[in-house]
Short mmCIF file of C-alpha atoms in Angstrom, two decimals:
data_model
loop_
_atom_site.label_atom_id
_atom_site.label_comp_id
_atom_site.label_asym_id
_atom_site.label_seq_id
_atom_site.Cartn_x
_atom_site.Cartn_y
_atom_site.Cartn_z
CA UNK A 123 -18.71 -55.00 31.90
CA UNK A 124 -20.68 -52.09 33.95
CA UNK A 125 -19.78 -48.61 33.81
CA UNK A 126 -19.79 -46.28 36.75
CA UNK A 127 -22.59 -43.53 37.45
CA UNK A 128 -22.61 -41.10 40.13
CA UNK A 129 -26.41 -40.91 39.42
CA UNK A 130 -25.78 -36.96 39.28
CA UNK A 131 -27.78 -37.04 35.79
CA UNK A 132 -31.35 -35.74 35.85
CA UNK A 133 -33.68 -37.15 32.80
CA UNK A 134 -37.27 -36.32 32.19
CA UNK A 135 -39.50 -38.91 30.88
CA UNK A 136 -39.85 -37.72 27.44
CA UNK A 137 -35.45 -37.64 26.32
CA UNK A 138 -36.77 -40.56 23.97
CA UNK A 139 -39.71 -40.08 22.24
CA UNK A 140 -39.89 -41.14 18.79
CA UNK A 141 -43.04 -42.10 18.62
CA UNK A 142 -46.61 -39.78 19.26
CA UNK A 143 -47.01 -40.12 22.97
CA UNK A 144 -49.80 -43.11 23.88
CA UNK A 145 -53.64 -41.91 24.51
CA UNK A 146 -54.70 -42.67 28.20
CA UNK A 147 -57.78 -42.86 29.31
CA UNK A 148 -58.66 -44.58 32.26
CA UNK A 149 -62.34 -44.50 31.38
CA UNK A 150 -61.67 -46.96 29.34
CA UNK A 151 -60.95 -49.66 31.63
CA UNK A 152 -63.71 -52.04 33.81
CA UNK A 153 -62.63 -52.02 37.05
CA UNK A 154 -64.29 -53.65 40.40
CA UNK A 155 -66.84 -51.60 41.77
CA UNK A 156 -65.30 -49.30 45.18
CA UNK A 157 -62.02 -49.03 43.14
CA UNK A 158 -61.10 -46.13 40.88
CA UNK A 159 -57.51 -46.56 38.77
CA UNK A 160 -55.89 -43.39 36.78
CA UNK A 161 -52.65 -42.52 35.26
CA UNK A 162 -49.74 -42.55 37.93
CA UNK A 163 -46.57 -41.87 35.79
CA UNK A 164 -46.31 -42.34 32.22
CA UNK A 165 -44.12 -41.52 28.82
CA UNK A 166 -41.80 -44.36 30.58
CA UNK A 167 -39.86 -46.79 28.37
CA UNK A 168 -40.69 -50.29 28.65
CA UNK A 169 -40.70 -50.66 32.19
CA UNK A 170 -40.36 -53.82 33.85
CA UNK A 171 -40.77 -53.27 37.27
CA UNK A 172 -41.37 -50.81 40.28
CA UNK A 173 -40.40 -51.02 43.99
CA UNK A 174 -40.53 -48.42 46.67
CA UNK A 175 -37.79 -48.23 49.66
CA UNK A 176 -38.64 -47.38 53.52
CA UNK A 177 -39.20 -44.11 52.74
CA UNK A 178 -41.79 -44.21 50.03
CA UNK A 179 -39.48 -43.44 46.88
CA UNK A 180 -39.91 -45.41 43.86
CA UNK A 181 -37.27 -46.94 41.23
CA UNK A 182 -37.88 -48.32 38.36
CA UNK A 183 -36.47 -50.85 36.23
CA UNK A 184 -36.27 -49.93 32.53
CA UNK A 185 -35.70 -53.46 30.77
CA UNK A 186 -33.90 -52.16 27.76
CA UNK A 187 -36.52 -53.68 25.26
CA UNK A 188 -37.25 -50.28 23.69
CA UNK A 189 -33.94 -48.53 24.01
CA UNK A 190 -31.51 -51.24 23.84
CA UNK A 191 -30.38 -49.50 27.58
CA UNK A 192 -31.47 -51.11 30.60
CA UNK A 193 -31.76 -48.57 33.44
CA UNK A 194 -32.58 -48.46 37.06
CA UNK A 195 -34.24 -45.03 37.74
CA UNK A 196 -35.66 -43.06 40.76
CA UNK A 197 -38.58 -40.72 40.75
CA UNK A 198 -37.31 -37.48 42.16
CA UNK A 199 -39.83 -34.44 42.54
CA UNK A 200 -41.72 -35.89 39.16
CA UNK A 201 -38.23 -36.22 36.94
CA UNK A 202 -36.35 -39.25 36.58
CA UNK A 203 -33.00 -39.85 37.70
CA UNK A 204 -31.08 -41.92 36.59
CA UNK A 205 -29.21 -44.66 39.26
CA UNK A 206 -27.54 -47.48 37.16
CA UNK A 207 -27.25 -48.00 33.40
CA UNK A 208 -25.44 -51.14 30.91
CA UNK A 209 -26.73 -53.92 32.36
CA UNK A 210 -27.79 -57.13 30.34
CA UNK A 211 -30.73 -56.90 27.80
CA UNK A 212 -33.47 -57.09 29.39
CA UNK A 213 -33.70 -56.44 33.40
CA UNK A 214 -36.17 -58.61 34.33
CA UNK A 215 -37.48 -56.85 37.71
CA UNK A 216 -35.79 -55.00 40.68
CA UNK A 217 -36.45 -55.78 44.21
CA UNK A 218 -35.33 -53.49 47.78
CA UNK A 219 -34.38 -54.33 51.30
CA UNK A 220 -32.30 -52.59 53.77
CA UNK A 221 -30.65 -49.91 51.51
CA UNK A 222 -29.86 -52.16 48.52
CA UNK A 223 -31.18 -52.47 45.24
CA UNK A 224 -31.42 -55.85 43.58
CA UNK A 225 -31.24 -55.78 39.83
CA UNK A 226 -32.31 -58.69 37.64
CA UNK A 227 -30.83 -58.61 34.41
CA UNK A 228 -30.43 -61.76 31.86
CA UNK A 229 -27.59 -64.09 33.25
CA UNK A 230 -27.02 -62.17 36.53
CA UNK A 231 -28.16 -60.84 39.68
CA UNK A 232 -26.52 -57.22 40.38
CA UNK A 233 -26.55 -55.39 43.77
CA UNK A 234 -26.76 -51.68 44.06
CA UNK A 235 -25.58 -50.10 47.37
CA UNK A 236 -26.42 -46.33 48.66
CA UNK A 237 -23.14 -45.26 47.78
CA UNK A 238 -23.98 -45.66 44.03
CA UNK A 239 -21.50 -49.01 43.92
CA UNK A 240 -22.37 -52.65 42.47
CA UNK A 241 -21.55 -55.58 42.74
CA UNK A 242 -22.29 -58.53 40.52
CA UNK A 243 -23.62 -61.27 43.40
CA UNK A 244 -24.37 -64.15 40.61
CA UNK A 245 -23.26 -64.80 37.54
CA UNK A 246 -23.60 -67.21 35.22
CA UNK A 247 -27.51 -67.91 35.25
CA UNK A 248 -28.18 -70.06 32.03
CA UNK A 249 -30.28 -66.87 30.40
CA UNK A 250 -29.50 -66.62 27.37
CA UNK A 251 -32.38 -68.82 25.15
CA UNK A 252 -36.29 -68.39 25.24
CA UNK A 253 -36.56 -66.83 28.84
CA UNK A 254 -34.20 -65.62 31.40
CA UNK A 255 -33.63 -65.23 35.42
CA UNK A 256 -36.38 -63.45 37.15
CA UNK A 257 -36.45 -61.12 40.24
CA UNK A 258 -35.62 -61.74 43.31
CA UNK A 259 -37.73 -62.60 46.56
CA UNK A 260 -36.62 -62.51 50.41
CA UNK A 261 -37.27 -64.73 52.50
CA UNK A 262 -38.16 -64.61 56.18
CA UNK A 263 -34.25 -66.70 57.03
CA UNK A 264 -33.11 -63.39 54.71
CA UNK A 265 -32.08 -65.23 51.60
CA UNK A 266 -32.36 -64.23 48.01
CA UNK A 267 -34.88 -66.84 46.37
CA UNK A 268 -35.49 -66.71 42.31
CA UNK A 269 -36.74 -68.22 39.04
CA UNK A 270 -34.66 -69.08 36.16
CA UNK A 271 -36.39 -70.46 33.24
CA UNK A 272 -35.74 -72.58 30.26
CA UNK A 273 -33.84 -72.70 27.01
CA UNK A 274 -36.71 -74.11 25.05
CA UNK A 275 -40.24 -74.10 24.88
CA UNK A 276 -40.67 -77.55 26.06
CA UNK A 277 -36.77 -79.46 26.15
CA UNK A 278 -35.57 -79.82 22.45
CA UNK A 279 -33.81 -76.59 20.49
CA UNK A 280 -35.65 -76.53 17.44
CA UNK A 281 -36.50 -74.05 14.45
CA UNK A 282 -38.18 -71.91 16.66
CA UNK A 283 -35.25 -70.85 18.73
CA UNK A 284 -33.69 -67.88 16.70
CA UNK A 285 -30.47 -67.79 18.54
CA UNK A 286 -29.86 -71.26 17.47
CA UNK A 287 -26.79 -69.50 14.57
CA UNK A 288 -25.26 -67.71 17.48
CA UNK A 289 -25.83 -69.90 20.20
CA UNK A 290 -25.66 -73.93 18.40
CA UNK A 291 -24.42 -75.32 21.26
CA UNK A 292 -27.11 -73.98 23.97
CA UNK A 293 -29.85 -76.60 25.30
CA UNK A 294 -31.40 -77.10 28.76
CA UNK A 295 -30.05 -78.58 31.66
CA UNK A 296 -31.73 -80.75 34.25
CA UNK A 297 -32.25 -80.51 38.18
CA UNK A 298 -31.85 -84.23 38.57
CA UNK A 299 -30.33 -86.94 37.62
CA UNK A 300 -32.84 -88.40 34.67
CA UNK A 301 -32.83 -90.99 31.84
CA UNK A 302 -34.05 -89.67 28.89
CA UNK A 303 -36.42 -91.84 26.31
CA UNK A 304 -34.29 -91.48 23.52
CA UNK A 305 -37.01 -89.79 20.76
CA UNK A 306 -35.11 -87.36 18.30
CA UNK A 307 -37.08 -84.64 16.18
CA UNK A 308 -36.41 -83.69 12.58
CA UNK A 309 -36.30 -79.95 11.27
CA UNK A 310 -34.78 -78.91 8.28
CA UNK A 311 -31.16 -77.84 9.62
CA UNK A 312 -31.08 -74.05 9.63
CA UNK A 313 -26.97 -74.47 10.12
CA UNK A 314 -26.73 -75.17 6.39
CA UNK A 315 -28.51 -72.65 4.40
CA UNK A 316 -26.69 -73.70 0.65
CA UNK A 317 -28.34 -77.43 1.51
CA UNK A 318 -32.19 -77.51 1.03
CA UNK A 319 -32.12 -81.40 1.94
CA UNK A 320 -30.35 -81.27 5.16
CA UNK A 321 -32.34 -82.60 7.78
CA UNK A 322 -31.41 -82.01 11.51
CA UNK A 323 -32.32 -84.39 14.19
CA UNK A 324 -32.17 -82.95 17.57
CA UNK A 325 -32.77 -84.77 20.87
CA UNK A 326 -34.70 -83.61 24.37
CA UNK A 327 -31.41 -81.83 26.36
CA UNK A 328 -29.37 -81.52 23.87
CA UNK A 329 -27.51 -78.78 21.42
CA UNK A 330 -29.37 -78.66 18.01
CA UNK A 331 -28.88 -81.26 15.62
CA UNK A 332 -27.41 -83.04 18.33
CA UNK A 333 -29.38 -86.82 18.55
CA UNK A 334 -30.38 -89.05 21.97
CA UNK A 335 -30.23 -92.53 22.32
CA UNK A 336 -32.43 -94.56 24.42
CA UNK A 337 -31.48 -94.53 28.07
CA UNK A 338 -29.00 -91.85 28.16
CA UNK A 339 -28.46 -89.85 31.66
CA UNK A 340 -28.53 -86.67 32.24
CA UNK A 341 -26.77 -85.01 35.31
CA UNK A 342 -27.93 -82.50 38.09
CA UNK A 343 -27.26 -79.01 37.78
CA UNK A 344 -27.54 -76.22 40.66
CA UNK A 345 -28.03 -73.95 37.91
CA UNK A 346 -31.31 -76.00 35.90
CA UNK A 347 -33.54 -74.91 33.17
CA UNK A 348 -37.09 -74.19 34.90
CA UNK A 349 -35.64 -73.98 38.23
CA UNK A 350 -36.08 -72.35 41.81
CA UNK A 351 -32.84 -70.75 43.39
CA UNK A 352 -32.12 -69.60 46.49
CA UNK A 353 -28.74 -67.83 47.78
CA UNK A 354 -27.28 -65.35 51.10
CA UNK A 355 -28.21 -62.20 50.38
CA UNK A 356 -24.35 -61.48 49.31
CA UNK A 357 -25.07 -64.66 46.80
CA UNK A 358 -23.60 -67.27 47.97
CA UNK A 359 -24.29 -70.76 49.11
CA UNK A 360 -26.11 -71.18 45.81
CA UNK A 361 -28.95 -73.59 46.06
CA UNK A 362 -31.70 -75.46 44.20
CA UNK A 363 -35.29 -75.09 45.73
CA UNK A 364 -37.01 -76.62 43.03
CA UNK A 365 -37.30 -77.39 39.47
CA UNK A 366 -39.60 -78.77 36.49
CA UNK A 367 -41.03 -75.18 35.75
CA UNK A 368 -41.17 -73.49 32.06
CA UNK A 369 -40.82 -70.05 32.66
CA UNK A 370 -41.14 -69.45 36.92
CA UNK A 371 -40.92 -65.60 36.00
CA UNK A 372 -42.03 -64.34 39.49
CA UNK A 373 -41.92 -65.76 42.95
CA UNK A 374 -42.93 -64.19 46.76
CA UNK A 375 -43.38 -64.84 50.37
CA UNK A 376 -46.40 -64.77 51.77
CA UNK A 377 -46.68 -62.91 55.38
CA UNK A 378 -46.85 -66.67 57.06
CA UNK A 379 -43.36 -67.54 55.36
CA UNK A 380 -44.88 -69.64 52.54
CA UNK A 381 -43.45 -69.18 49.20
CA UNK A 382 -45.75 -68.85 46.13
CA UNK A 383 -44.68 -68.74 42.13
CA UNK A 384 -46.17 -68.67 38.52
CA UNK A 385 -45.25 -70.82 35.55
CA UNK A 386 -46.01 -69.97 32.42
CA UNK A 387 -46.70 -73.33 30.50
CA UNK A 388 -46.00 -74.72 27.15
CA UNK A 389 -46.98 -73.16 23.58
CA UNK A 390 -47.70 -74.72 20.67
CA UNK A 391 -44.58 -73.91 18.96
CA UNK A 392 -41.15 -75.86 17.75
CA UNK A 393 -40.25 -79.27 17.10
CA UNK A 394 -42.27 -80.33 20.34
CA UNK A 395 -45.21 -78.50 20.23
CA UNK A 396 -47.71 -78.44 23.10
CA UNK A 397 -51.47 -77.12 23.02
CA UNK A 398 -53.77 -76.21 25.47
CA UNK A 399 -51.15 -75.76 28.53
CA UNK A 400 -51.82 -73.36 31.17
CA UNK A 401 -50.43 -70.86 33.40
CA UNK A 402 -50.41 -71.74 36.74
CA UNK A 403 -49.98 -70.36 40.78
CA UNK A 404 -47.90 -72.78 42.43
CA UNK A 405 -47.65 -72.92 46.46
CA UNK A 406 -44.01 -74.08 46.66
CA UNK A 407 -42.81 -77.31 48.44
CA UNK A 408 -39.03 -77.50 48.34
CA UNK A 409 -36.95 -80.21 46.76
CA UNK A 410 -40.09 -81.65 44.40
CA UNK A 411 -40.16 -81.62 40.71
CA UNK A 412 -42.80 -79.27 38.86
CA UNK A 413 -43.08 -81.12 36.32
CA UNK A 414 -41.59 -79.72 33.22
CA UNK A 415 -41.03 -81.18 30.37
CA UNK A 416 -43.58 -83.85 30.63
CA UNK A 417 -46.54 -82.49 32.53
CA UNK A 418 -48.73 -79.09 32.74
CA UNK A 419 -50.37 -78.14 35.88
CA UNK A 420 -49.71 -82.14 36.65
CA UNK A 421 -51.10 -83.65 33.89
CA UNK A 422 -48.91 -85.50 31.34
CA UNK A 423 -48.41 -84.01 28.18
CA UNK A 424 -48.83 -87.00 26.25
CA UNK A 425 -53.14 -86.57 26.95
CA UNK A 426 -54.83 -86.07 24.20
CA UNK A 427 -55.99 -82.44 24.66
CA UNK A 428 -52.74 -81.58 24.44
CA UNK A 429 -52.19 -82.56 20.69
CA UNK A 430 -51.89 -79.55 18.71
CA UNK A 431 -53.83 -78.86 15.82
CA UNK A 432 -52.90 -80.54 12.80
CA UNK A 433 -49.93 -82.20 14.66
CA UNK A 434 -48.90 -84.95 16.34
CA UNK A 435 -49.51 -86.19 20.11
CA UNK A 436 -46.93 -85.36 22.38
CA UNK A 437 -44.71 -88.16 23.79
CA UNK A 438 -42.70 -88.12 27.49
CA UNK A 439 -39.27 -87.57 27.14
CA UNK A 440 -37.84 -89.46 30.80
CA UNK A 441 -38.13 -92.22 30.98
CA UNK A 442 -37.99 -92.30 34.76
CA UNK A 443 -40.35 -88.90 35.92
CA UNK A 444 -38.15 -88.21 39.13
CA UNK A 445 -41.50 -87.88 40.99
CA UNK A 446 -45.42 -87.03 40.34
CA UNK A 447 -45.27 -83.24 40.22
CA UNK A 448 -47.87 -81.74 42.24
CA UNK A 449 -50.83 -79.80 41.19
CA UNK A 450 -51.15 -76.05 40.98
CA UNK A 451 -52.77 -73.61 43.38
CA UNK A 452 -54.73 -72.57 40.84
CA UNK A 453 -54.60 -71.85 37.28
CA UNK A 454 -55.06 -69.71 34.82
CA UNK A 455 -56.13 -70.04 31.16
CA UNK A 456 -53.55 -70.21 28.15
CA UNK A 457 -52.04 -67.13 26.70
CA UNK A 458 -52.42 -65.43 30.25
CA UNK A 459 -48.41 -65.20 30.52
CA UNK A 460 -48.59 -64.42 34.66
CA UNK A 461 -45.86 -61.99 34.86
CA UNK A 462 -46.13 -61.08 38.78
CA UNK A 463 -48.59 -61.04 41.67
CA UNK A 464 -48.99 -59.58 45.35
CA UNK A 465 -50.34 -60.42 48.95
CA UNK A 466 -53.00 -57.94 49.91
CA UNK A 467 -52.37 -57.42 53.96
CA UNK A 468 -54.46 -54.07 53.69
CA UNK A 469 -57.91 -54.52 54.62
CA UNK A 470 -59.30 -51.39 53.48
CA UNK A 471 -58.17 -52.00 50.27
CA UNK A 472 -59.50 -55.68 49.59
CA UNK A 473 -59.99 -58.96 51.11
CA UNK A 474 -57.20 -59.79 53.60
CA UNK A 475 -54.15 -62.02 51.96
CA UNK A 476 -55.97 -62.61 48.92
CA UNK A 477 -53.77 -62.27 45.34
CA UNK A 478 -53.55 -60.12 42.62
CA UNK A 479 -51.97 -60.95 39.52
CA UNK A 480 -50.48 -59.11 36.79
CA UNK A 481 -51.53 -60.87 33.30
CA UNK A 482 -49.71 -59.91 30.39
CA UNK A 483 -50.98 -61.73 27.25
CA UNK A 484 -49.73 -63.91 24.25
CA UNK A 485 -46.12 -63.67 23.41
CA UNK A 486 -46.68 -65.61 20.29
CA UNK A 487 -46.23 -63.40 17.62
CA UNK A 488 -49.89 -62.69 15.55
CA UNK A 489 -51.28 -60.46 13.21
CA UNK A 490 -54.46 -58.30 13.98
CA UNK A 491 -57.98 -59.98 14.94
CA UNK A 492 -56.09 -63.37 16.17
CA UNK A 493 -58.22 -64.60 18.41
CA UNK A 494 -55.66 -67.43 19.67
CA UNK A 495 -53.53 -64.40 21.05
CA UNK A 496 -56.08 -61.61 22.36
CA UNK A 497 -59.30 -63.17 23.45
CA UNK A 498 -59.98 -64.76 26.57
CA UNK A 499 -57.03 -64.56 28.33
CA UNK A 500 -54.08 -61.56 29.32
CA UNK A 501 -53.51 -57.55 29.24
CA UNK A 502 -55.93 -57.35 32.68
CA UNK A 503 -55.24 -57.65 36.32
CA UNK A 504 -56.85 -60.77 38.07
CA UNK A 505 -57.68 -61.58 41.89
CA UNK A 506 -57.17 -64.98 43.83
CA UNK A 507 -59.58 -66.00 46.61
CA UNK A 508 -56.79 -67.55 48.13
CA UNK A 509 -59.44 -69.48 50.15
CA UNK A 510 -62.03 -70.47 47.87
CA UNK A 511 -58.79 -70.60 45.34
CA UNK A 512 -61.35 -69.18 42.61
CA UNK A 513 -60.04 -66.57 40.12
CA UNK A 514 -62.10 -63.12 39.00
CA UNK A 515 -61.39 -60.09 37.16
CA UNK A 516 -60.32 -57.22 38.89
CA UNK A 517 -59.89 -54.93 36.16
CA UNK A 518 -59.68 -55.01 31.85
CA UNK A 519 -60.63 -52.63 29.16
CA UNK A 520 -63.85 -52.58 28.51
CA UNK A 521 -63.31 -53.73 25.04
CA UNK A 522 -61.90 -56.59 26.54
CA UNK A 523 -58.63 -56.82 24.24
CA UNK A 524 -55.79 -54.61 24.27
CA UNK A 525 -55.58 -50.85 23.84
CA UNK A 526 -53.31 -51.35 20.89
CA UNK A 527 -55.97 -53.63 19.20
CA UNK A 528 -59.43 -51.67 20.77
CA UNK A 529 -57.47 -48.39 20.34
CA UNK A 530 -58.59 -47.30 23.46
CA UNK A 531 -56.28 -45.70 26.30
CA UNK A 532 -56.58 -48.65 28.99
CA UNK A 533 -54.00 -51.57 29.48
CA UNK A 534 -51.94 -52.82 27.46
CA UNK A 535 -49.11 -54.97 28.98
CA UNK A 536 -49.45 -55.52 32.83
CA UNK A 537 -45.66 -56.70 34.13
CA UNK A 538 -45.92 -55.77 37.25
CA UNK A 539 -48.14 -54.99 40.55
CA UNK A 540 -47.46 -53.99 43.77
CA UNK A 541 -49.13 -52.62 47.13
CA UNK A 542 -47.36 -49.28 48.00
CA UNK A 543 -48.20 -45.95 49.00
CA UNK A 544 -51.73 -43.91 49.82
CA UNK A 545 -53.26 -47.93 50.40
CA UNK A 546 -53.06 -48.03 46.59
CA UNK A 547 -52.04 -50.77 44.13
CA UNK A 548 -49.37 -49.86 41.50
CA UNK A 549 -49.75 -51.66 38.13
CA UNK A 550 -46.57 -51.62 35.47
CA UNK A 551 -47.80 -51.55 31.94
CA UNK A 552 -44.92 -52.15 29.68
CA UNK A 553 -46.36 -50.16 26.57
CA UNK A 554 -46.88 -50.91 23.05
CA UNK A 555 -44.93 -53.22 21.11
CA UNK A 556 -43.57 -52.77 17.95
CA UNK A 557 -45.63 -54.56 14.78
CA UNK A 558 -46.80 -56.83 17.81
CA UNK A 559 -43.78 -58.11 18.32
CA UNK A 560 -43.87 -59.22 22.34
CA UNK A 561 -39.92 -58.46 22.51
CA UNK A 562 -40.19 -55.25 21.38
CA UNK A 563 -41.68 -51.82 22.90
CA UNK A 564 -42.17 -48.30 21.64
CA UNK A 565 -40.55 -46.04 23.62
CA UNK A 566 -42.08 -43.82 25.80
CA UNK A 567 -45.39 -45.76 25.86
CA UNK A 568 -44.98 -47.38 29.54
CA UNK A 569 -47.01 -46.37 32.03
CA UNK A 570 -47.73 -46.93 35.45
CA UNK A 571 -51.36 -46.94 36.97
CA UNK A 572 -52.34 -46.28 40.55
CA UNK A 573 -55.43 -48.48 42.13
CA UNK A 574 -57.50 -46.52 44.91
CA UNK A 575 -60.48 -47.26 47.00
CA UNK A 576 -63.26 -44.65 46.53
CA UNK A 577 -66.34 -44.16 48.19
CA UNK A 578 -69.31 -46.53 46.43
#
């Protein structure tokens, strides 16, 4: 499936550029007063993630989502080299440790050695509906520890899920043994096109069109939709940590061995629609249930506040909730889509151990001035108190919405943050999508901003 590279290939940042190049100007964007933040690489195409080895050199993870070719690169005296290429559509994130490069890409987890050789470590990873595998963590035991998220927006395939033609036989799959209520949900069936009376009725953990009936069981999977993982660092011994999450994109250690994760929660979209959820911080206790598809932030879904407008009141799908799922850390409001977060150990820089989180908007689709996708919430970088557990702004364009909406040069999509180099923070911006499409970028409009201390 991979192709070989002896990584020989230099490429500058601007080999695609079919677009005008994005206007940048840090001036542009509120930040916390003592901090400056400016323009650390840009002209990058849709970059996922960053990480930095031993010796201070970054890599990159281009996710493919403007190119259609996921890279790995390296910054080498200001050019771009390229390490890895053909991976899976889109690399979620890349991670480092001891000389090896861990590549996230949708279905699998792909290890690059020094010697410019891979090796696909897991396989398999049920990636291929609404969200995909996300990157990898060590622990202090020196284990691999991930997210892997779910098929659907909230358990039932529906008219929502595009891949539904390609894929009719995709659904989720659960951590636990459950029994499932046995409610089915009508859409008209997008299988048969000629017939503009055919109605499809699709049951929670199931393939489209696919019914339940009261009581049935479902079976425990290693492998579950909205699930924490957890393998050797060659993976095996494949584990479950956790599971009842939507979409646990991003997950890390903190220095005291305590692991940490975000969920992204329901949206009000498909045959089960769900208002009004948020995105939450978890602490992570092993072996519960999160929560998913029944609660958000442990509340059940079948409140009233999460009705959505003009619809109808969510019902539970168990029938037997395998436990109350615990409550979140702290949480954040809907449309926020947490895409990753770090520890800050530096005291110079910040407040020792608190959090800062990468926030990168609505991925419903929306047309300009939609205030359900670009007010309030997203495209900014937000701190934790991780003792008062309160949430602030650290830094968002002044405008307070998008560059692409303000037309301003500040942020745009935040995917990414982490402490590295010169005590600075290092934010990912993924760049401009295309017609506002969230799965689509413009190339060469990914940038990466550096965070400093100054002297006020």
């Amino acid at each position: 499936m991979f192709g070989e590279n002896n990584g020989s290939k230099i490429h500058s940042c601007n080999d695609v550029d079919p677009a005008p190049q994005r206007y940048l100007n840090p001036a542009d964007i509120y930040i916390v007063k003592g901090y400056g933040i400016e323009v650390f690489l840009e002209n990058l195409n849709s970059p996922a993630g960053i990480v930095f080895d031993e010796e201070g050199s970054l890599y990159i993870a281009d996710s493919g989502l403007s190119t259609g070719n996921p890279q790995v690169l390296k910054l080498v005296n200001g050019e771009m080299e390229l390490i890895a290429e053909n991976f899976v559509i889109p690399i979620s994130g890349i991670n480092y440790l001891n000389g090896v490069l861990y590549v996230s890409h949708r279905g699998f987890v792909t290890c690059i050695f020094k010697d410019g050789t891979r090796q696909n470590i897991i396989m398999g990873l049920p990636s291929n509906g609404d969200h995909y595998n996300g990157p990898v963590a060590f622990s202090p035991d020196y284990k691999i520890y991930f997210g892997q998220g779910t098929v659907t927006n909230s358990g039932v395939v529906g008219n929502d899920n595009e891949w539904v033609p390609v894929s009719p036989l995709l659904c989720d799959y659960t951590g636990d043994y459950v029994m499932l209520s046995g409610q089915n949900f009508a859409t008209d069936n997008i299988l048969t096109e000629a017939l503009t009376d055919d109605l499809a009725f699709t049951g929670a953990f199931s393939p489209y069109g696919i019914p339940n009936i009261e009581f049935e069981i479902r079976k425990r999977h290693v492998k579950a939709s909205g699930s924490i993982i957890r393998a050797n660092l060659d993976g095996s011994n494949l584990e479950q940590v956790a599971w009842g999450f939507r979409n646990p994109l991003f997950l890390k250690f903190n220095n005291s061995g305590q692991l940490y994760a975000i969920n992204n929660g329901f949206n009000p979209v498909g045959s089960r629609p769900i208002e009004n959820a948020t995105d939450d911080f978890y602490y992570i206790t092993p072996d519960l249930w999160y929560g998913w598809p029944d609660y958000s932030a442990g509340e059940p879904v079948n409140s009233p506040r999460f009705t959505p407008t003009g619809g109808y009141q969510p019902t539970l799908i168990f029938k037997n909730p395998p436990s109350i799922p615990p409550r979140p850390y702290v949480s954040f409001p809907p449309n926020s889509t947490l895409m990753s977060f770090d520890f800050n150990y530096n005291q110079r820089f910040g407040p020792y151990g608190d959090v800062y989180m990468a926030e990168y908007g609505s991925t419903i689709t929306a047309k300009m001035g939609d205030g359900l996708s670009y007010a309030g919430s997203g495209h900014r970088i937000s701190k934790i108190d991780m003792r008062a557990r309160t949430i602030s702004t650290f830094a968002i364009n002044k405008s307070g919405f998008p560059a692409s909406i303000s037309k301003g040069g500040g942020l745009e999509r935040p995917s990414h943050l982490v402490f590295g180099p010169n005590e600075s923070l290092y934010i990912v911006d993924m760049g401009l999508n295309v017609d506002r499409d969230p799965n689509i970028f413009i190339p060469g409009t990914g940038v990466v901003w550096r965070v400093f201390r100054t002297n006020d």
